[in-house]
mmCIF file with all atom_site columns, C-alpha atoms in Angstrom:
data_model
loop_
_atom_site.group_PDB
_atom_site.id
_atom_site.type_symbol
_atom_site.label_atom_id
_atom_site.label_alt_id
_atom_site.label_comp_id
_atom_site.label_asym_id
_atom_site.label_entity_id
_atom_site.label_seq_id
_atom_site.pdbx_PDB_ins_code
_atom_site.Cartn_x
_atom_site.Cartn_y
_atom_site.Cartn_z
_atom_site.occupancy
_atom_site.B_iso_or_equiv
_atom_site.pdbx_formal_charge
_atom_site.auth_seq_id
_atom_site.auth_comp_id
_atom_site.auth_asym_id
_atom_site.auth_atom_id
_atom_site.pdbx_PDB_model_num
ATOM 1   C CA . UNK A 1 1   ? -28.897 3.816   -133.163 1.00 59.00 ? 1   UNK A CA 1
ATOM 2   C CA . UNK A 1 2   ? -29.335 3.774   -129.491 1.00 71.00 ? 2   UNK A CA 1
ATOM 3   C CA . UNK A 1 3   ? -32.571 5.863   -128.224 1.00 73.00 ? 3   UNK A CA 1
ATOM 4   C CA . UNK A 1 4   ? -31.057 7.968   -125.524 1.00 80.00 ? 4   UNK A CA 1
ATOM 5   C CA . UNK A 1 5   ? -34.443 8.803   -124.612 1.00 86.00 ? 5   UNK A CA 1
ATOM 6   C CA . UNK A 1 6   ? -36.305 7.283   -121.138 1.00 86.00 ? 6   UNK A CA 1
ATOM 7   C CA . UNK A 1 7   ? -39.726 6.969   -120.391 1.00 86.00 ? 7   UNK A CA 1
ATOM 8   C CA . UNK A 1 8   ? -40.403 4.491   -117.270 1.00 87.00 ? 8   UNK A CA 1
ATOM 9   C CA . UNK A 1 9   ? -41.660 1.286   -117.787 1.00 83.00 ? 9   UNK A CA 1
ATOM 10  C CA . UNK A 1 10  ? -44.063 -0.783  -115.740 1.00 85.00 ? 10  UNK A CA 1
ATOM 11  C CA . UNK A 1 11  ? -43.352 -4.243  -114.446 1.00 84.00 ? 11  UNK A CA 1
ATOM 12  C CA . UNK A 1 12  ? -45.148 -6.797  -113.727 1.00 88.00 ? 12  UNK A CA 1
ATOM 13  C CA . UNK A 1 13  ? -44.482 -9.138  -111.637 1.00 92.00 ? 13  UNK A CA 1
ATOM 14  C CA . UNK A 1 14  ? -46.744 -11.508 -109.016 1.00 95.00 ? 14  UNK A CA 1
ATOM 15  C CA . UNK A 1 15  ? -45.883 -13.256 -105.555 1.00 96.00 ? 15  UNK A CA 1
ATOM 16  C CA . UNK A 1 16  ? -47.060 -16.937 -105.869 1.00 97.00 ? 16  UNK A CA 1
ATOM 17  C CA . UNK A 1 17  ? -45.816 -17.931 -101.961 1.00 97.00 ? 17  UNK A CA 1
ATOM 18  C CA . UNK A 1 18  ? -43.190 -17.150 -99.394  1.00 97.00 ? 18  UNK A CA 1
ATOM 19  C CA . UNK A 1 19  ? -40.761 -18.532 -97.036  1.00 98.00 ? 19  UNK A CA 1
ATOM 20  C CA . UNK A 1 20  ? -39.459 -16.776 -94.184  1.00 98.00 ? 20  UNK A CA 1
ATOM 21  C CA . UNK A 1 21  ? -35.432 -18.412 -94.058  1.00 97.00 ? 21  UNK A CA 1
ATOM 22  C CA . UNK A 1 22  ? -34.403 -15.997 -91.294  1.00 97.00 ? 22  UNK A CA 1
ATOM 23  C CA . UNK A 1 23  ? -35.716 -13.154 -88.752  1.00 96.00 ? 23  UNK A CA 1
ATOM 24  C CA . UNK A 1 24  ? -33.592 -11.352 -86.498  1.00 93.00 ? 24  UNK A CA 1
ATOM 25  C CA . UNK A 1 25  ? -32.145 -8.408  -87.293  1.00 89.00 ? 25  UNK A CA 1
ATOM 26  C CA . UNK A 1 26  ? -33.845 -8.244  -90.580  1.00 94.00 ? 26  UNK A CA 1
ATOM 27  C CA . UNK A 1 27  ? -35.753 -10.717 -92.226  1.00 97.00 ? 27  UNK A CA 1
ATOM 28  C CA . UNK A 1 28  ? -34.777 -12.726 -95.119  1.00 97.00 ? 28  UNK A CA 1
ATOM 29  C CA . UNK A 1 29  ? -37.511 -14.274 -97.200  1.00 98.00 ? 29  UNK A CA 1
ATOM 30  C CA . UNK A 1 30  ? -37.663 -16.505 -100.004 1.00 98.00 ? 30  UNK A CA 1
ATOM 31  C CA . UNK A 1 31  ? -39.706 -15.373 -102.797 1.00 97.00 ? 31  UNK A CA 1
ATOM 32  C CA . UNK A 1 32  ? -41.682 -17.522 -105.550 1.00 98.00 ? 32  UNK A CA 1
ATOM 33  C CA . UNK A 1 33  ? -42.663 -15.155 -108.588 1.00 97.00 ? 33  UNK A CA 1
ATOM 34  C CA . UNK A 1 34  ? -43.920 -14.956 -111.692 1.00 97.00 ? 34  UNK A CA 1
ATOM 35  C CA . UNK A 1 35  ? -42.431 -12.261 -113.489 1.00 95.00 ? 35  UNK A CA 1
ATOM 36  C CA . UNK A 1 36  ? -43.827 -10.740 -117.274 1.00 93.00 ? 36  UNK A CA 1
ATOM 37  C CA . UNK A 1 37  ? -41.281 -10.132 -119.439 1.00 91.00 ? 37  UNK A CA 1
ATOM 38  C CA . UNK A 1 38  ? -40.895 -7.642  -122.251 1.00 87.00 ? 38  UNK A CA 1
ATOM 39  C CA . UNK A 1 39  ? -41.848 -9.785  -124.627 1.00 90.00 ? 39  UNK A CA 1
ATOM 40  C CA . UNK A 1 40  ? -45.369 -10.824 -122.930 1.00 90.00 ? 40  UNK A CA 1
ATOM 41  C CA . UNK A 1 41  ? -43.876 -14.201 -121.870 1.00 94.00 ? 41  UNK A CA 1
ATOM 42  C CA . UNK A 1 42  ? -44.426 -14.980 -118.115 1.00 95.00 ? 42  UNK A CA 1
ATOM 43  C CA . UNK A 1 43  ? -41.235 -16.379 -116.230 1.00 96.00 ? 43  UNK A CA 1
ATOM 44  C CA . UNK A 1 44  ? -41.125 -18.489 -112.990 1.00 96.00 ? 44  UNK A CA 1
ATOM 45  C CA . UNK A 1 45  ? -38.717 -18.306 -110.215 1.00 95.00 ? 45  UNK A CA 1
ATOM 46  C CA . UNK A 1 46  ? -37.627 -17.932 -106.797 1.00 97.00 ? 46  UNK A CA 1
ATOM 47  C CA . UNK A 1 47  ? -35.234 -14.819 -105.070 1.00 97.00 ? 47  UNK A CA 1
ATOM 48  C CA . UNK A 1 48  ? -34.122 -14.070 -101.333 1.00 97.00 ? 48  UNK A CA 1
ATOM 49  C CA . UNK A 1 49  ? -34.756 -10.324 -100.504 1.00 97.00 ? 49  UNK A CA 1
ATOM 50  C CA . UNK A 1 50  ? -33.607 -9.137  -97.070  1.00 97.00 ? 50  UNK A CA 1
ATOM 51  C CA . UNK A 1 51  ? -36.108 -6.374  -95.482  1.00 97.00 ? 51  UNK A CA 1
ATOM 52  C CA . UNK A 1 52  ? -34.091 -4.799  -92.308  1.00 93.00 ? 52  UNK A CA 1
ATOM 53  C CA . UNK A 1 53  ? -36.362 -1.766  -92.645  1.00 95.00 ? 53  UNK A CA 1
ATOM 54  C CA . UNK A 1 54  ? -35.858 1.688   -94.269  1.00 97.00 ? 54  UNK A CA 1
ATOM 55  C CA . UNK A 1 55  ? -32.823 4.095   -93.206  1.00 97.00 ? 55  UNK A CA 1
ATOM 56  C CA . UNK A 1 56  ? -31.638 7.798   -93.490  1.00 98.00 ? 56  UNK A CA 1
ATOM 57  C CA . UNK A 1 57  ? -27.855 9.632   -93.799  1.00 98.00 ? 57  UNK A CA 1
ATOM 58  C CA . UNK A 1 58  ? -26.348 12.455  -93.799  1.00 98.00 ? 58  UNK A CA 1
ATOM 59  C CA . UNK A 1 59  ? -23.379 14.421  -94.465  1.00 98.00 ? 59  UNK A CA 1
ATOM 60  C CA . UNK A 1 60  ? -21.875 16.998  -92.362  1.00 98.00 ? 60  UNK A CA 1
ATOM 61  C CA . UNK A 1 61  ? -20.379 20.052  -94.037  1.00 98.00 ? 61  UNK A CA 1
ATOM 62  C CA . UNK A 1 62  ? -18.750 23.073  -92.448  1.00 98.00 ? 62  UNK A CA 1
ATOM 63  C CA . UNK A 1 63  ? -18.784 25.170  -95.355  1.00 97.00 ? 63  UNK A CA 1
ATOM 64  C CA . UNK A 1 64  ? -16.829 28.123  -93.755  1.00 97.00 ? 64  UNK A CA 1
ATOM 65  C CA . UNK A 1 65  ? -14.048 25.781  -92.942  1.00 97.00 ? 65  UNK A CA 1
ATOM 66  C CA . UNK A 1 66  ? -14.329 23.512  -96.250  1.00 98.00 ? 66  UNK A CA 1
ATOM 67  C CA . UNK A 1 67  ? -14.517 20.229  -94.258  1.00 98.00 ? 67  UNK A CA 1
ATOM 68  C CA . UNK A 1 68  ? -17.098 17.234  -93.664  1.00 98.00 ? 68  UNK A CA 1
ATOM 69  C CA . UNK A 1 69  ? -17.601 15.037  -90.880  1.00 98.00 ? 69  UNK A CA 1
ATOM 70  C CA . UNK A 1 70  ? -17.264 11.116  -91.286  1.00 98.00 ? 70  UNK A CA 1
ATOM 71  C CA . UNK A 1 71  ? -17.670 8.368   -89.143  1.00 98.00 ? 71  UNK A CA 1
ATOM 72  C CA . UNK A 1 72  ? -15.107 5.342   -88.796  1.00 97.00 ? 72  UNK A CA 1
ATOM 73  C CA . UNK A 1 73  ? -16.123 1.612   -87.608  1.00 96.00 ? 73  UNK A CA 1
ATOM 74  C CA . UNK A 1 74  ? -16.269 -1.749  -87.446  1.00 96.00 ? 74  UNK A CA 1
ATOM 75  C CA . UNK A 1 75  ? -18.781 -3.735  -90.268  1.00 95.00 ? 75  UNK A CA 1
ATOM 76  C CA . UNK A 1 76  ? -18.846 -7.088  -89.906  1.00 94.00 ? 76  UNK A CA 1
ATOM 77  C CA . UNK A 1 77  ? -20.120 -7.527  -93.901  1.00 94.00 ? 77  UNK A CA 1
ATOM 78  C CA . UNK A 1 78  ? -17.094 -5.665  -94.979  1.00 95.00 ? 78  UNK A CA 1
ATOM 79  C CA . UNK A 1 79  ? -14.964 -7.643  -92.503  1.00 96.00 ? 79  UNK A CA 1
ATOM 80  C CA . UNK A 1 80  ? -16.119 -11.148 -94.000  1.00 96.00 ? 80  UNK A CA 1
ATOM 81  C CA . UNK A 1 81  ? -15.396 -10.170 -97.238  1.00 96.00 ? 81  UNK A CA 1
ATOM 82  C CA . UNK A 1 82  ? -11.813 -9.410  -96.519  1.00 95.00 ? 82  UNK A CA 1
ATOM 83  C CA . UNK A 1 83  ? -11.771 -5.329  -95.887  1.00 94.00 ? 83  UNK A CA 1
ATOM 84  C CA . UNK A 1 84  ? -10.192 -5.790  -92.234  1.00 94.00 ? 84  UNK A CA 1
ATOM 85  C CA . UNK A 1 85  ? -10.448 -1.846  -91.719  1.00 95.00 ? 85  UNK A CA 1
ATOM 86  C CA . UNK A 1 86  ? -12.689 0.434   -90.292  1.00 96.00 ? 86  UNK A CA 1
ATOM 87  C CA . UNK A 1 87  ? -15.284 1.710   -92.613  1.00 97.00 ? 87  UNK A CA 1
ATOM 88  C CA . UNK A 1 88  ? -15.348 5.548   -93.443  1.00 98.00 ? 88  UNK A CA 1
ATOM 89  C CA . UNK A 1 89  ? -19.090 6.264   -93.426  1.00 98.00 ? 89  UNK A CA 1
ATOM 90  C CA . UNK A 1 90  ? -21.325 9.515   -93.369  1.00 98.00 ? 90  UNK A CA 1
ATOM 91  C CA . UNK A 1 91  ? -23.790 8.859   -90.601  1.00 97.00 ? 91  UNK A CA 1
ATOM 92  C CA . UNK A 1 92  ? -26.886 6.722   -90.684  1.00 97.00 ? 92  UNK A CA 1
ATOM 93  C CA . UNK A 1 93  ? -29.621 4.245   -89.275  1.00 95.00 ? 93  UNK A CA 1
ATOM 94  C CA . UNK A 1 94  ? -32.798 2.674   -89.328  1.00 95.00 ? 94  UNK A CA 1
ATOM 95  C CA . UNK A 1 95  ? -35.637 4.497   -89.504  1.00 96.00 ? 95  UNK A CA 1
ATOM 96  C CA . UNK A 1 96  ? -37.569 2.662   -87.230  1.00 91.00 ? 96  UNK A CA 1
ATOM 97  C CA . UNK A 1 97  ? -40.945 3.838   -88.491  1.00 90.00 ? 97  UNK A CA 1
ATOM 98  C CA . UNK A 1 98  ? -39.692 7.163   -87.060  1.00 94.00 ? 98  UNK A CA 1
ATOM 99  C CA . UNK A 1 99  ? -39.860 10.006  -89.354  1.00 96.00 ? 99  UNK A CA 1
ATOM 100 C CA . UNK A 1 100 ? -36.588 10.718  -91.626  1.00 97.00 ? 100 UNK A CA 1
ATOM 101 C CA . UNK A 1 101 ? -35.799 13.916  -90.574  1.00 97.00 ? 101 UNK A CA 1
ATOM 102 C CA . UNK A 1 102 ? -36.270 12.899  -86.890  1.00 96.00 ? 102 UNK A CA 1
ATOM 103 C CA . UNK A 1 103 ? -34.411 10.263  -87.237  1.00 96.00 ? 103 UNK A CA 1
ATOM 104 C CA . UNK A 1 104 ? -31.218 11.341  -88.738  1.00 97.00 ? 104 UNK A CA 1
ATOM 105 C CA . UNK A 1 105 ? -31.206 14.257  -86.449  1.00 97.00 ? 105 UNK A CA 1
ATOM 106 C CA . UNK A 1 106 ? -30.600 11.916  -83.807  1.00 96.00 ? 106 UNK A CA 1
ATOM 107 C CA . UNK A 1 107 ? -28.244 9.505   -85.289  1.00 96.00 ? 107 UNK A CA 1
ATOM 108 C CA . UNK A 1 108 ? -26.058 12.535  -86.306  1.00 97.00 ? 108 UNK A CA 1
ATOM 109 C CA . UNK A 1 109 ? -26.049 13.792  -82.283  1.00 96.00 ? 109 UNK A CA 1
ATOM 110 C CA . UNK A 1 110 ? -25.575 10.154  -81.168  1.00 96.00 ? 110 UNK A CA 1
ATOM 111 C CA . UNK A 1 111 ? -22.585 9.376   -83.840  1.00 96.00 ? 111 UNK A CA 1
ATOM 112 C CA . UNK A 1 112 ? -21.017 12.826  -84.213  1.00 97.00 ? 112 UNK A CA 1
ATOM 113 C CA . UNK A 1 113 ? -21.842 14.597  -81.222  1.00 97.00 ? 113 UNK A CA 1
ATOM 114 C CA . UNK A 1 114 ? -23.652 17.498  -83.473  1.00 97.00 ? 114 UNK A CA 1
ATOM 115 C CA . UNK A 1 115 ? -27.291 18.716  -82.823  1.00 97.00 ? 115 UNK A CA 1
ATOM 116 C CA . UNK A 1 116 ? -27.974 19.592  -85.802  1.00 96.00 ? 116 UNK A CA 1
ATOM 117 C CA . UNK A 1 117 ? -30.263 22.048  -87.377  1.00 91.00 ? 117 UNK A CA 1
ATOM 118 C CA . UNK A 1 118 ? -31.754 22.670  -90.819  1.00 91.00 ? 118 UNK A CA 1
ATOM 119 C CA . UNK A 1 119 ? -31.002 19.750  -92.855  1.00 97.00 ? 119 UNK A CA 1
ATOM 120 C CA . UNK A 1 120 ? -31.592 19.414  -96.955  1.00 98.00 ? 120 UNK A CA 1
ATOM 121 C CA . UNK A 1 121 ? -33.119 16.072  -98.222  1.00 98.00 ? 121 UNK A CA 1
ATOM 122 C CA . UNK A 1 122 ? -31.730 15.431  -101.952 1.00 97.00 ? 122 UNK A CA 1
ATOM 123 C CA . UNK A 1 123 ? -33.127 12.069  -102.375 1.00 98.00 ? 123 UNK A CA 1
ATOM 124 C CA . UNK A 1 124 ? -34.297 8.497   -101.546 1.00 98.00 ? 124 UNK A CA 1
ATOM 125 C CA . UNK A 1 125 ? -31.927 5.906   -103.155 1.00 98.00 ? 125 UNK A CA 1
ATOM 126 C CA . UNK A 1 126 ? -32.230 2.280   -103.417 1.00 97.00 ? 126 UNK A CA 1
ATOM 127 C CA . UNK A 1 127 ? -28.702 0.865   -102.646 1.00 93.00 ? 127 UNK A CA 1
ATOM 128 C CA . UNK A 1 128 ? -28.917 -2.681  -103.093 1.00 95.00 ? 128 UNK A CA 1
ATOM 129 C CA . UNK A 1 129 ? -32.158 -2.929  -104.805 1.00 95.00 ? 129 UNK A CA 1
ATOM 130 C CA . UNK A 1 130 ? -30.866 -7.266  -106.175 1.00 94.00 ? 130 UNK A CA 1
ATOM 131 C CA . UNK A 1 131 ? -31.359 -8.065  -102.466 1.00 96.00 ? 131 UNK A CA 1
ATOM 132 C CA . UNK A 1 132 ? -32.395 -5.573  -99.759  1.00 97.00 ? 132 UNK A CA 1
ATOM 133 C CA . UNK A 1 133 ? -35.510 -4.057  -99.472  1.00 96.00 ? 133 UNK A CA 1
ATOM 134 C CA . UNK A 1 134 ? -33.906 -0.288  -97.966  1.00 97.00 ? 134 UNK A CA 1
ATOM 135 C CA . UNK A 1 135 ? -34.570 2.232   -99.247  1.00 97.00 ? 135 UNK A CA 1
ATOM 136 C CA . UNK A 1 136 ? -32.351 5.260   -97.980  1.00 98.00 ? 136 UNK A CA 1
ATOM 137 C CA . UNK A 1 137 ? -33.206 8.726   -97.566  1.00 98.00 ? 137 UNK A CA 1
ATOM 138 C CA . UNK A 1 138 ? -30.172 11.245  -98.039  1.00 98.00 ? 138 UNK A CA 1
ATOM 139 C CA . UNK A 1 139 ? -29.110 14.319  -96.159  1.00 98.00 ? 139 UNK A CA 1
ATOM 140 C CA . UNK A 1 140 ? -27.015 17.270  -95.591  1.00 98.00 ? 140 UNK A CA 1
ATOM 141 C CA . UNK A 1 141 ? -26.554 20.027  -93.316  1.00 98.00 ? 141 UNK A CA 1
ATOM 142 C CA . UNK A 1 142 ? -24.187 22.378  -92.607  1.00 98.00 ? 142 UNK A CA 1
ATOM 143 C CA . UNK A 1 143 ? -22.370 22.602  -89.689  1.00 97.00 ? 143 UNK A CA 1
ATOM 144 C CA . UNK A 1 144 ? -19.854 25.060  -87.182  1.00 96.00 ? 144 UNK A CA 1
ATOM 145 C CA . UNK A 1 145 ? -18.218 23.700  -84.211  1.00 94.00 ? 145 UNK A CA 1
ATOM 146 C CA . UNK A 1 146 ? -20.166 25.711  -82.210  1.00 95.00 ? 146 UNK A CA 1
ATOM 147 C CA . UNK A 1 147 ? -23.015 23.121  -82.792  1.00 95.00 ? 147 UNK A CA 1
ATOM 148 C CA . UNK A 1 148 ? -21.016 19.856  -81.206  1.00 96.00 ? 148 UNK A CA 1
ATOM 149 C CA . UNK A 1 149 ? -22.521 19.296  -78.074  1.00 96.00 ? 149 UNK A CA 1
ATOM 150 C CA . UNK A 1 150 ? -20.744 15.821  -76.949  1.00 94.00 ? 150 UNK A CA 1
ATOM 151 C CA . UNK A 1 151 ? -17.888 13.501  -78.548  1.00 92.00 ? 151 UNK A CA 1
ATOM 152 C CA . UNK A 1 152 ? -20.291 11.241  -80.075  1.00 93.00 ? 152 UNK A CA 1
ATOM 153 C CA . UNK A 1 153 ? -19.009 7.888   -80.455  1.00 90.00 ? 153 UNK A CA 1
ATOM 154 C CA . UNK A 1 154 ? -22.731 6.116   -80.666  1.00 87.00 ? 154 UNK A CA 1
ATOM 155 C CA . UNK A 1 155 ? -24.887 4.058   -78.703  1.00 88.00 ? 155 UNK A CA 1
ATOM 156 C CA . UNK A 1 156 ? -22.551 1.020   -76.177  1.00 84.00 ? 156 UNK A CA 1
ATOM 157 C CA . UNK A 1 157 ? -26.167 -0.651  -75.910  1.00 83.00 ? 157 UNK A CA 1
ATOM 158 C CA . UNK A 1 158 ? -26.479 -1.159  -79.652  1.00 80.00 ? 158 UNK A CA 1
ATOM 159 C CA . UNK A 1 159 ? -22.613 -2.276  -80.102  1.00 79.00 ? 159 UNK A CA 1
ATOM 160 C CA . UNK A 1 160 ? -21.637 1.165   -81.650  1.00 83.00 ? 160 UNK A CA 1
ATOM 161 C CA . UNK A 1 161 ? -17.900 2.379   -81.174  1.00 91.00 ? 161 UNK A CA 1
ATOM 162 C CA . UNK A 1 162 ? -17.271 5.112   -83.467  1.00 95.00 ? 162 UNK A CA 1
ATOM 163 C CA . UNK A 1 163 ? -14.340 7.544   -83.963  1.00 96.00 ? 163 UNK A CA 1
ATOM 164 C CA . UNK A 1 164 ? -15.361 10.971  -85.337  1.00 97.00 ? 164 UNK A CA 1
ATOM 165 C CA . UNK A 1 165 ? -13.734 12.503  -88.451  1.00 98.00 ? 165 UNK A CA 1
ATOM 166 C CA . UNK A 1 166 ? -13.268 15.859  -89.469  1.00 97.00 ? 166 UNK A CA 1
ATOM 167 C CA . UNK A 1 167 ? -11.406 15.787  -92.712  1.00 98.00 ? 167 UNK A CA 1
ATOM 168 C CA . UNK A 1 168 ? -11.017 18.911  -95.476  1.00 98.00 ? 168 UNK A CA 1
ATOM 169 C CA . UNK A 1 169 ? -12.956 17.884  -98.753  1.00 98.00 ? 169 UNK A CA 1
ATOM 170 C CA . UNK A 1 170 ? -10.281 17.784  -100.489 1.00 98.00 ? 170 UNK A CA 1
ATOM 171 C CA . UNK A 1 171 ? -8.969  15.033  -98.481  1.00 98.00 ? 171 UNK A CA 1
ATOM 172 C CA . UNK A 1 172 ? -12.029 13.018  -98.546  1.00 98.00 ? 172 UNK A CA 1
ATOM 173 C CA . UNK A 1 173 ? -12.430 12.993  -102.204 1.00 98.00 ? 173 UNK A CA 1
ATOM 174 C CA . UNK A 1 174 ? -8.726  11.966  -102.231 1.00 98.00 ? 174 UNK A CA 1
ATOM 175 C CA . UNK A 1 175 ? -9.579  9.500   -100.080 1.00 98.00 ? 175 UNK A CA 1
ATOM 176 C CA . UNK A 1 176 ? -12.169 8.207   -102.473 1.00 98.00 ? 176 UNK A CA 1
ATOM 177 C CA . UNK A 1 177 ? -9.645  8.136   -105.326 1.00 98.00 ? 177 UNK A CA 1
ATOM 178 C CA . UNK A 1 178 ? -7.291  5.976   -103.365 1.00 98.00 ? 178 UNK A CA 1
ATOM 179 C CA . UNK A 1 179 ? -9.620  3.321   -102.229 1.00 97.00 ? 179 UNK A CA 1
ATOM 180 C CA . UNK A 1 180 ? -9.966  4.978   -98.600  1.00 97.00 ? 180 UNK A CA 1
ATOM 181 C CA . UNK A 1 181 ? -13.500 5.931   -98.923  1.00 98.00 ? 181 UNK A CA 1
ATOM 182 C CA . UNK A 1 182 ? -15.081 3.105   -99.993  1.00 97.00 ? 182 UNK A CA 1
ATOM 183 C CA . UNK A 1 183 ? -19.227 3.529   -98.978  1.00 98.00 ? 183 UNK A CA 1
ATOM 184 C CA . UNK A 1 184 ? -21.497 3.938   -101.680 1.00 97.00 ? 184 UNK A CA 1
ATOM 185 C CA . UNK A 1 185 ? -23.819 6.521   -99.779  1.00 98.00 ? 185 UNK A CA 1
ATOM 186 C CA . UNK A 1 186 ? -20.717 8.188   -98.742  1.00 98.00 ? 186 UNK A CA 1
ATOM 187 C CA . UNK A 1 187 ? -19.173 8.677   -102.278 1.00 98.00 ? 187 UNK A CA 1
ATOM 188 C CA . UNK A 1 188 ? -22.612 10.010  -103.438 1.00 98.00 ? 188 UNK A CA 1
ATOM 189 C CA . UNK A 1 189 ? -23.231 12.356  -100.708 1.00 98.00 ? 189 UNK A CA 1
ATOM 190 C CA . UNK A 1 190 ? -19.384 13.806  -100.808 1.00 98.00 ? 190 UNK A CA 1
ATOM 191 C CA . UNK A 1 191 ? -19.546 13.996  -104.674 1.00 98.00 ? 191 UNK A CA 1
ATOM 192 C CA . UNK A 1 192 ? -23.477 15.805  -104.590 1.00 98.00 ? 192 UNK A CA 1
ATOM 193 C CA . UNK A 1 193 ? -21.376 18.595  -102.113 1.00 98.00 ? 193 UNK A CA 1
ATOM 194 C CA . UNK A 1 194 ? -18.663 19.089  -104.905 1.00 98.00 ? 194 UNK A CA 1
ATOM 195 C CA . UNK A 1 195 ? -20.814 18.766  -108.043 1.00 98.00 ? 195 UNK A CA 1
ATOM 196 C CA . UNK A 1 196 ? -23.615 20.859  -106.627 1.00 98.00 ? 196 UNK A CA 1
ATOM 197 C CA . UNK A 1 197 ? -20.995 23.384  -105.527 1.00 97.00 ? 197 UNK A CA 1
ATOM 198 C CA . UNK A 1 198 ? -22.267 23.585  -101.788 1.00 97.00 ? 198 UNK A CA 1
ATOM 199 C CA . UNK A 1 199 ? -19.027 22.612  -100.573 1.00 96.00 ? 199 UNK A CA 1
ATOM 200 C CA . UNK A 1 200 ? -15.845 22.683  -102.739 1.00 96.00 ? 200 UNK A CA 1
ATOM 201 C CA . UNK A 1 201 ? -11.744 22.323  -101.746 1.00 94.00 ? 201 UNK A CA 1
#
């Protein structure tokens, strides 16, 4: 019978050497470890990780109006792979040793064009933990158009060109369904809204 039980487990693991392969953007480094097993056994071997620093989103909710407020642009990763569409994103960026809360309060003017206020942290989620080192701090806030104090759009300097969408819930959970919405941190944040009842159709 399967324990359905969990209790967190330590790992052990050691760095024997390094390689930086790339640093730009991010860096990529090559890793050579020695890893413990569960059984006691030690095992050797060698992974990429890709440390671009640690980042924040958030969701925009107007919850007199039922709607949320999504970004739409251009990633080149999703572009490679064959998705030649905009992305549908909640807003984010890099940290850039600046705290959370500061930060995302300035993304969300700079993307959206909202200054916005209180915002509610629900989390800090690993989303590619196989190869990237972020770790991602999650948001909401609500929202009125009272509070939208410029178009957005993003920063021309960093190569941002971003269209602003308002969009019912309903919609955007539709749009998850059909394959619309396809952003991990955007699919959690919209379903945390519904689930957590903060903002239902």
């Amino acid at each position: 019978m399967t324990d359905t039980r969990y209790i967190p487990v330590d790992t052990t693991a050691s760095i024997n050497g390094q390689h930086v392969l790339a640093d730009d953007w991010g860096t990529l480094i090559k890793y050579d470890i020695t890893h413990t097993r569960r059984d006691g056994s030690q095992q050797h071997y060698t992974r990429e990780a890709y440390d671009r620093g640690h980042g924040a989103t958030i969701l925009l909710y107007d919850p007199e109006r039922k709607t949320v407020v999504l970004t739409s642009q251009f990633r080149l990763p999703a572009f490679l792979v064959g998705h030649h569409f905009e992305l549908i994103e909640a807003c984010a960026g890099l940290l850039d040793e600046r705290d959370p809360v500061e930060a995302i309060r300035k993304e969300a003017e700079e993307e959206t064009g909202y200054a916005v206020g209180e915002v509610t942290k629900i989390g800090e989620i690993f989303m590619s933990p196989g190869s990237v080192t972020e770790r991602l701090h999650f948001f909401i806030a609500p929202i009125h158009q009272g509070m939208r104090v410029s178009d957005g759009g993003g920063v021309i300097e960093e190569g941002e060109d971003i269209r602003v969408l308002d969009l019912p819930i309903a919609q955007a959970l539709d749009m998850i369904d059909q394959g619309l919405i396809i952003d991990a941190k955007t699919i959690i944040l919209i379903q945390h809204l519904v689930i957590k009842g903060i903002c239902t159709p």
